[in-house]
Coordinates of C-alpha atoms and ligand atoms in Angstrom, one line a residue:
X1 CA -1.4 -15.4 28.1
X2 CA 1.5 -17.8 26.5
X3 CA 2.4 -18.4 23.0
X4 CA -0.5 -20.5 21.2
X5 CA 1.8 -23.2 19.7
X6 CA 4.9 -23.2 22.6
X7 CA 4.1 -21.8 25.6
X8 CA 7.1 -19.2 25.6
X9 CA 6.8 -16.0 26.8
X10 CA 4.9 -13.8 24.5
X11 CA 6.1 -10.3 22.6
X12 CA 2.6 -10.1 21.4
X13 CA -0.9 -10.4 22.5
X14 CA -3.8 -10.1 19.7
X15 CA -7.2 -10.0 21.0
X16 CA -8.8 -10.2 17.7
X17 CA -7.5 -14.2 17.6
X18 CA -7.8 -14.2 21.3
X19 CA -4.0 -15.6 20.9
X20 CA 0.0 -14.3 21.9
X21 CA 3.0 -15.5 20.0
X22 CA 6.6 -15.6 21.5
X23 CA 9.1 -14.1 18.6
X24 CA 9.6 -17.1 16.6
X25 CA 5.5 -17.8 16.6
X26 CA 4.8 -14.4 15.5
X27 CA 6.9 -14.4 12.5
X28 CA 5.0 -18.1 11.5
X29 CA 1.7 -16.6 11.9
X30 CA 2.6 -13.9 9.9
X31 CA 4.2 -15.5 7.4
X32 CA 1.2 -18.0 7.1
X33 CA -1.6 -15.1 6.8
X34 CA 0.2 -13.6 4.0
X35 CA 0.4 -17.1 2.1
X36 CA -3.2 -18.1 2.8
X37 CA -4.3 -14.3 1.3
X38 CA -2.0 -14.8 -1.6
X39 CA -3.9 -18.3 -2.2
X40 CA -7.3 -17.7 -1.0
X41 CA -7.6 -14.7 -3.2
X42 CA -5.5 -16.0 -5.8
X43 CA -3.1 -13.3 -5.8
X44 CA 0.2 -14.4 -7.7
X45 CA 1.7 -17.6 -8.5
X46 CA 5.3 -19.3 -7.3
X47 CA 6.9 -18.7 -10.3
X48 CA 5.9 -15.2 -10.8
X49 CA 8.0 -11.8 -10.6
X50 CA 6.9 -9.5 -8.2
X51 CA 7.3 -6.0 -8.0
X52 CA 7.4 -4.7 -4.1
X53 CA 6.0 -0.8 -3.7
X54 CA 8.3 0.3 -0.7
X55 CA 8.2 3.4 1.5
X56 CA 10.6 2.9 3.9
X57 CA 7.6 2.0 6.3
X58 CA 6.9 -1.2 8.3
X59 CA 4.4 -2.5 6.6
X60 CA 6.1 -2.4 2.6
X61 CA 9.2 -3.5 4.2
X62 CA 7.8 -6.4 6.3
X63 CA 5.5 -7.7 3.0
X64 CA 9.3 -7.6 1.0
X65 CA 10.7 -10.0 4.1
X66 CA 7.6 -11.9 4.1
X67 CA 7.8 -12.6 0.2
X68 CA 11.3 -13.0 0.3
X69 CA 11.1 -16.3 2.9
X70 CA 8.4 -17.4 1.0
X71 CA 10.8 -17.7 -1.9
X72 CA 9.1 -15.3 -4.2
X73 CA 11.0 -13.4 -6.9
X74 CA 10.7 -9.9 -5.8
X75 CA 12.3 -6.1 -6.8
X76 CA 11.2 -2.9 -4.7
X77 CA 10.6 0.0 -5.9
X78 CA 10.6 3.6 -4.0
X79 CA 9.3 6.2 -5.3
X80 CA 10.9 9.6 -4.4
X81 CA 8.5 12.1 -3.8
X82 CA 10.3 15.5 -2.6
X83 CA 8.7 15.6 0.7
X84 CA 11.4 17.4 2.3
X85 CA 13.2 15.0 4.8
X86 CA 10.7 12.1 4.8
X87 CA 11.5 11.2 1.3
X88 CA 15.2 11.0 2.6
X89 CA 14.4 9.0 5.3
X90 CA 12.0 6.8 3.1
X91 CA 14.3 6.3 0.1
X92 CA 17.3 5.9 2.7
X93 CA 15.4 3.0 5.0
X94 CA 14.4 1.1 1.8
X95 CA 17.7 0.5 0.2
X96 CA 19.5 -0.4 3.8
X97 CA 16.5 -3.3 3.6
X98 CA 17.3 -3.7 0.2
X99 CA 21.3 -4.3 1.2
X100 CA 20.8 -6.2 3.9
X101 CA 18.5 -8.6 2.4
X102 CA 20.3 -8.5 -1.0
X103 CA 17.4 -7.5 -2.8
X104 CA 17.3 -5.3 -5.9
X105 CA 15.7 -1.8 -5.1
X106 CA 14.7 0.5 -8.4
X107 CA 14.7 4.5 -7.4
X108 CA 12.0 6.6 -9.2
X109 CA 12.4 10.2 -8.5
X110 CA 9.8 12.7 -9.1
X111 CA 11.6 16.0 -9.5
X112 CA 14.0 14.4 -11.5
X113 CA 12.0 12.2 -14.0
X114 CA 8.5 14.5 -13.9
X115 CA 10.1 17.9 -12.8
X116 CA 7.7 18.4 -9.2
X117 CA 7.3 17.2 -6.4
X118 CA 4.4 16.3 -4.0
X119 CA 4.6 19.6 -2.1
X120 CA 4.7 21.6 -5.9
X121 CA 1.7 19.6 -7.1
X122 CA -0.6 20.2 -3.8
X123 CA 0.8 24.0 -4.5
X124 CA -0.4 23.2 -8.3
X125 CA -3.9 22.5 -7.7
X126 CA -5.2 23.5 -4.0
X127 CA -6.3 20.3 -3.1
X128 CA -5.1 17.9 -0.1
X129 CA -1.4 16.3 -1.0
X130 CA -2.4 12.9 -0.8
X131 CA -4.5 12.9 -4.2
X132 CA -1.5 14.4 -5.9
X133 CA 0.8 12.5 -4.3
X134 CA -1.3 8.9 -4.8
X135 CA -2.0 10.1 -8.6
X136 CA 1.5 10.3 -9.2
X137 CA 2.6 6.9 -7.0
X138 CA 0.1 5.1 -9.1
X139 CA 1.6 6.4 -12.2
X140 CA 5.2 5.5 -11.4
X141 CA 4.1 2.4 -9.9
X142 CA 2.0 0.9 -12.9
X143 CA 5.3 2.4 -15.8
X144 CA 7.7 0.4 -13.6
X145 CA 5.6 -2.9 -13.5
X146 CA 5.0 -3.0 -17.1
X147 CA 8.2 -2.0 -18.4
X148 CA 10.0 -4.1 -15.8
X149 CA 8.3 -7.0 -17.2
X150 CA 6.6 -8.0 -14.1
X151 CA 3.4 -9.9 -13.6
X152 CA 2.2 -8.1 -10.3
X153 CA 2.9 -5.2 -8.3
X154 CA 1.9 -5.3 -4.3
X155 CA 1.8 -2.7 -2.1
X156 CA 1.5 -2.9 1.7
X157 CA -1.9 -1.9 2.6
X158 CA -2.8 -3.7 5.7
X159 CA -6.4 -4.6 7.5
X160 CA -6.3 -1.5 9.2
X161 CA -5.6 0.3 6.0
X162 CA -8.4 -1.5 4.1
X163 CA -10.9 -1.4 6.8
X164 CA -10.4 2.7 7.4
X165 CA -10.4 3.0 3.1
X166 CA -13.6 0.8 3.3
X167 CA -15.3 2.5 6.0
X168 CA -14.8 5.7 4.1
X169 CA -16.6 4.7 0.8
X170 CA -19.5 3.6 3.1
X171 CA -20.2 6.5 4.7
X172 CA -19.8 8.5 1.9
X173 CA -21.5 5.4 -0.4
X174 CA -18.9 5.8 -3.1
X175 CA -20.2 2.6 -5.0
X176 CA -17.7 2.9 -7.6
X177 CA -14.7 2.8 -5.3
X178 CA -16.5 0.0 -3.8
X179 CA -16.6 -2.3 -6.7
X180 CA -13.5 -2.0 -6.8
X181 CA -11.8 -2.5 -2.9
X182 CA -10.7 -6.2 -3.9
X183 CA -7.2 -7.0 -2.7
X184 CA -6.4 -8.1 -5.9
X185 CA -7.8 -6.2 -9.4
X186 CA -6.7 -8.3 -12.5
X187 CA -4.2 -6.3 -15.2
X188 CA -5.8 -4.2 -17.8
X189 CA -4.2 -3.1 -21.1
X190 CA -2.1 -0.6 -19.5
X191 CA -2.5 -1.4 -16.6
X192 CA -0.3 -4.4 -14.1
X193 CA -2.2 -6.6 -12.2
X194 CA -2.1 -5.4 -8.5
X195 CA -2.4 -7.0 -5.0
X196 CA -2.5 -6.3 -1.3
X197 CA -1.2 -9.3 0.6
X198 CA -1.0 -8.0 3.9
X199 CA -4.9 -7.2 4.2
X200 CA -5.2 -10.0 6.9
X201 CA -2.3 -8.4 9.2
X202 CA -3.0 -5.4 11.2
X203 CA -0.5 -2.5 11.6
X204 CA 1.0 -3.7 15.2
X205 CA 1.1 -7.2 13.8
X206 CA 3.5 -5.6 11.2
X207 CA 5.3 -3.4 13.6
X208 CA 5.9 -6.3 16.0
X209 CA 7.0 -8.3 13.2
X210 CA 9.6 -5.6 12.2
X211 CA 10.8 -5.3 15.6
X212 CA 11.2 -8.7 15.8
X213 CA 13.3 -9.1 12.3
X214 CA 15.8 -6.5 12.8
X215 CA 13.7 -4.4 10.1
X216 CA 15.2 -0.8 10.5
X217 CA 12.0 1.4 9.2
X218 CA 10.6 5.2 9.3
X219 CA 8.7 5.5 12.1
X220 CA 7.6 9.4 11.3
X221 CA 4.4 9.8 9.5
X222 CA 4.1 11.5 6.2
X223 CA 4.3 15.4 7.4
X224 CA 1.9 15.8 4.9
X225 CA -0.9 12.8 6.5
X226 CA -2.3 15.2 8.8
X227 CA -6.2 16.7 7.8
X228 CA -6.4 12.7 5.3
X229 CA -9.9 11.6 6.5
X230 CA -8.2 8.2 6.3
X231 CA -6.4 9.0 9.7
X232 CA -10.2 9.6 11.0
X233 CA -11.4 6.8 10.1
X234 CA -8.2 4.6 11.6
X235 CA -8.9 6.5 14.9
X236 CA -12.6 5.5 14.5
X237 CA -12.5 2.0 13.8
X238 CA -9.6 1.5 16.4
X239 CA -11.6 2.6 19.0
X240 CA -14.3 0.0 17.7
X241 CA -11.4 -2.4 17.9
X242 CA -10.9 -1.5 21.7
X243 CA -14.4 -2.2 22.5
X244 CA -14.8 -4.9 20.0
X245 CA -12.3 -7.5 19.4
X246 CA -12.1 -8.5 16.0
X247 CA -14.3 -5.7 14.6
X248 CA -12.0 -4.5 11.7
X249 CA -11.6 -8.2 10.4
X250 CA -15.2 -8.6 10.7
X251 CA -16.1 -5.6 8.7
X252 CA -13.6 -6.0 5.9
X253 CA -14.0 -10.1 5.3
X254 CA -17.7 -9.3 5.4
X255 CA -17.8 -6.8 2.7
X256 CA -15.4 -9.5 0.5
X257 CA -17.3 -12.4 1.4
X258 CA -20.7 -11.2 1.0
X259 CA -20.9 -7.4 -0.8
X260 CA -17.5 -7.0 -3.0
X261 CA -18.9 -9.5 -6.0
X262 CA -22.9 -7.8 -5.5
X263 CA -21.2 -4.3 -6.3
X264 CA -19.1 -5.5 -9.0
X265 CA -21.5 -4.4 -11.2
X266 CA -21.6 -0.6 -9.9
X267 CA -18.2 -0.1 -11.4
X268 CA -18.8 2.3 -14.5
X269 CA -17.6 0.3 -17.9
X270 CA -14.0 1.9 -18.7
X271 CA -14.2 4.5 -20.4
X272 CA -12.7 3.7 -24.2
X273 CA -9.4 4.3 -23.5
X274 CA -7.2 6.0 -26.2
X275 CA -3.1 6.5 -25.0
X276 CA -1.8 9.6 -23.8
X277 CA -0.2 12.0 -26.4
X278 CA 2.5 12.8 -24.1
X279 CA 3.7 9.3 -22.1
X280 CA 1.6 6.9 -23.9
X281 CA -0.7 5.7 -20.8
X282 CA -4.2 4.4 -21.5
X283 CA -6.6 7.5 -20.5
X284 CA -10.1 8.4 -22.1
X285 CA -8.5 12.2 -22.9
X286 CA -5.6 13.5 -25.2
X287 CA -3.7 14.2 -22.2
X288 CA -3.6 11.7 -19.0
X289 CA -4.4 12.6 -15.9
X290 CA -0.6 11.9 -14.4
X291 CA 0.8 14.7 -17.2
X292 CA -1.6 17.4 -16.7
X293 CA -0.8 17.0 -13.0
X294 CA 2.6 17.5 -14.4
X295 CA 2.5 20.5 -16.0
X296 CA 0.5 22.3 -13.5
X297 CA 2.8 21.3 -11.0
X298 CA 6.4 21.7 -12.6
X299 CA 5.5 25.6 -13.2
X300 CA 5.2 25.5 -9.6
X301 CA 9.2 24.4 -9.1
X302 CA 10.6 26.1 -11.6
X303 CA 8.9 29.1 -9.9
X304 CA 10.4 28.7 -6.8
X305 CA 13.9 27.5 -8.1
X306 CA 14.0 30.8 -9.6
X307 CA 13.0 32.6 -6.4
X308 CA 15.9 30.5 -5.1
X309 CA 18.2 31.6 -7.7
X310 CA 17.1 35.4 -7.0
X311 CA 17.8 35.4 -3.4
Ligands
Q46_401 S1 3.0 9.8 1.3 FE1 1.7 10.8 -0.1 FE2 1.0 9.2 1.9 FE3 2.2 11.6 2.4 S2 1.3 12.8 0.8 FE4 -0.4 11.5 1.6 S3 -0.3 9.8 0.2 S4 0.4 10.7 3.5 S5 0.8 7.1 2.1
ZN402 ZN1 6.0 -19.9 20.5
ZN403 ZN1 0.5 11.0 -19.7

């Protein structure tokens, strides 16, 4: 196969479009699924501030790049989570994007700001470190958008992201999650107004596109990832992929197109929300979910700095 539009030489073949782009292609094919997302869903407008929720990973870093040359307005933010080395690397591979691209990057540190880590609150409760860690991510991420004054916060979930989250609340028939897998949820009091522009891109578009921009981005997974059913589900849809071109787009357009509105009415109505005695959040109890986490967790690194301090 040739590039589509110039007949180069192609550094990527996608079977789902049944199409390869040379460099320069790729980059205008990605660039244009992201703008027709952000328009077809009605994501953000030109003249909005936009707050970019970085890892250090290809996909949060290429969505920056992409919104960048599409001349929007946009910050990052990484959030530092005290997952030993990772969150060095992370933090690290975000601001050399940030610096390149002369971008403002805002640092949010966990241990320093909440007093734990992601590691101390997985210690804290017994339960799997990505619902501790996405708690606390959530929390940092909505504080920063409203008191940055922006009017949305996006986050690089791609189609193969979506699709495996998607998959997921089928099997399991989590109507409520359902109702609300839109890749873009309207702000709430409290609450910014959030959007996933990449959900049209899969994960070797984005890594391709990196590759092709000069993006320097962690490659290492999350040390913590490992026993997510999410990484399941990837493996399961991508081998539906292999047989079945197209499959993953398929899946996740059809729920939106035909489903997402049907189950809109599955959502639960919020709870009244009250604020939270201790940081002022909306949540239906004294104390929000984020703090409690908190507290549980920060006995669990002062307990071990003081094992530290004993050696
Ligand atoms: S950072 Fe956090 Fe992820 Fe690591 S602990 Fe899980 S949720 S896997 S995107
Ligand atoms: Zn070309
Ligand atoms: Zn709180």
């Amino acid at each position: 196969m040739r590039c589509r539009v110039c007949r180069a030489d192609p550094v990527i073949e996608l079977r789902q479009h049944n199409a390869a782009f040379c460099p320069e292609h790729l980059l205008k094919f990605c660039r244009d699924q992201v703008a027709r997302t952000i328009d077809r869903f009605d994501m953000f407008q030109p003249d909005d501030r936009v707050l970019v929720a970085v890892s250090g990973g290809k996909d949060s870093l290429a969505l920056w790049d992409i919104l960048h040359e599409l001349g929007y307005e946009t910050e990052g933010l990484v959030i530092g989570l005290g997952i030993g080395d990772y969150s060095e690397a992370s933090t690290g591979a975000a601001q050399r994007f940030a610096n390149s691209a002369g971008l403002r990057l805002h640092h949010h540190d966990l241990a320093e700001e909440h007093g734990f880590t992601v590691p101390d609150a997985a210690a804290a409760t017994g339960r799997v470190p990505c619902s501790a860690c996405g708690l606390s991510k959530r929390h940092v991420i909505d504080r920063a958008a409203l008191d940055g004054g922006f009017d949305v916060v996006v986050t690089g979930h791609n189609l193969d992201d979506e699709a495996a989250v998607l998959f997921g609340n089928v099997v399991r028939w989590q109507t409520e999650y359902l109702a609300r897998q839109r890749p873009v949820l309207p702000a709430r009091p409290g609450f910014p107004r959030k959007a996933k522009p990449l959900v049209r891109v899969s994960e070797r578009e984005m890594a391709a596109y990196c590759l092709v921009r000069g993006i320097d981005y962690i490659v290492e997974e999350c040390p913590m990832a490992p026993g997510n059913k999410h990484l399941e589900y990837k493996a399961v849809l991508n081998d539906l992929e292999v047989r079945s071109p197209g499959a993953k787009q398929a899946f996740y357009f059809g729920f939106q197109e035909r489903a997402a509105e049907h189950l809109a009415g599955a959502a639960a109505d919020d709870p009244a929300l009250g604020s939270c005695r201790d940081c002022g959040s909306p949540t239906p109890n004294e104390i929000c979910s984020f703090c409690r986490l908190a507290s549980r967790a920060s006995v669990e690194l002062t307990g071990r700095l003081a094992e530290a301090v004993a050696e």
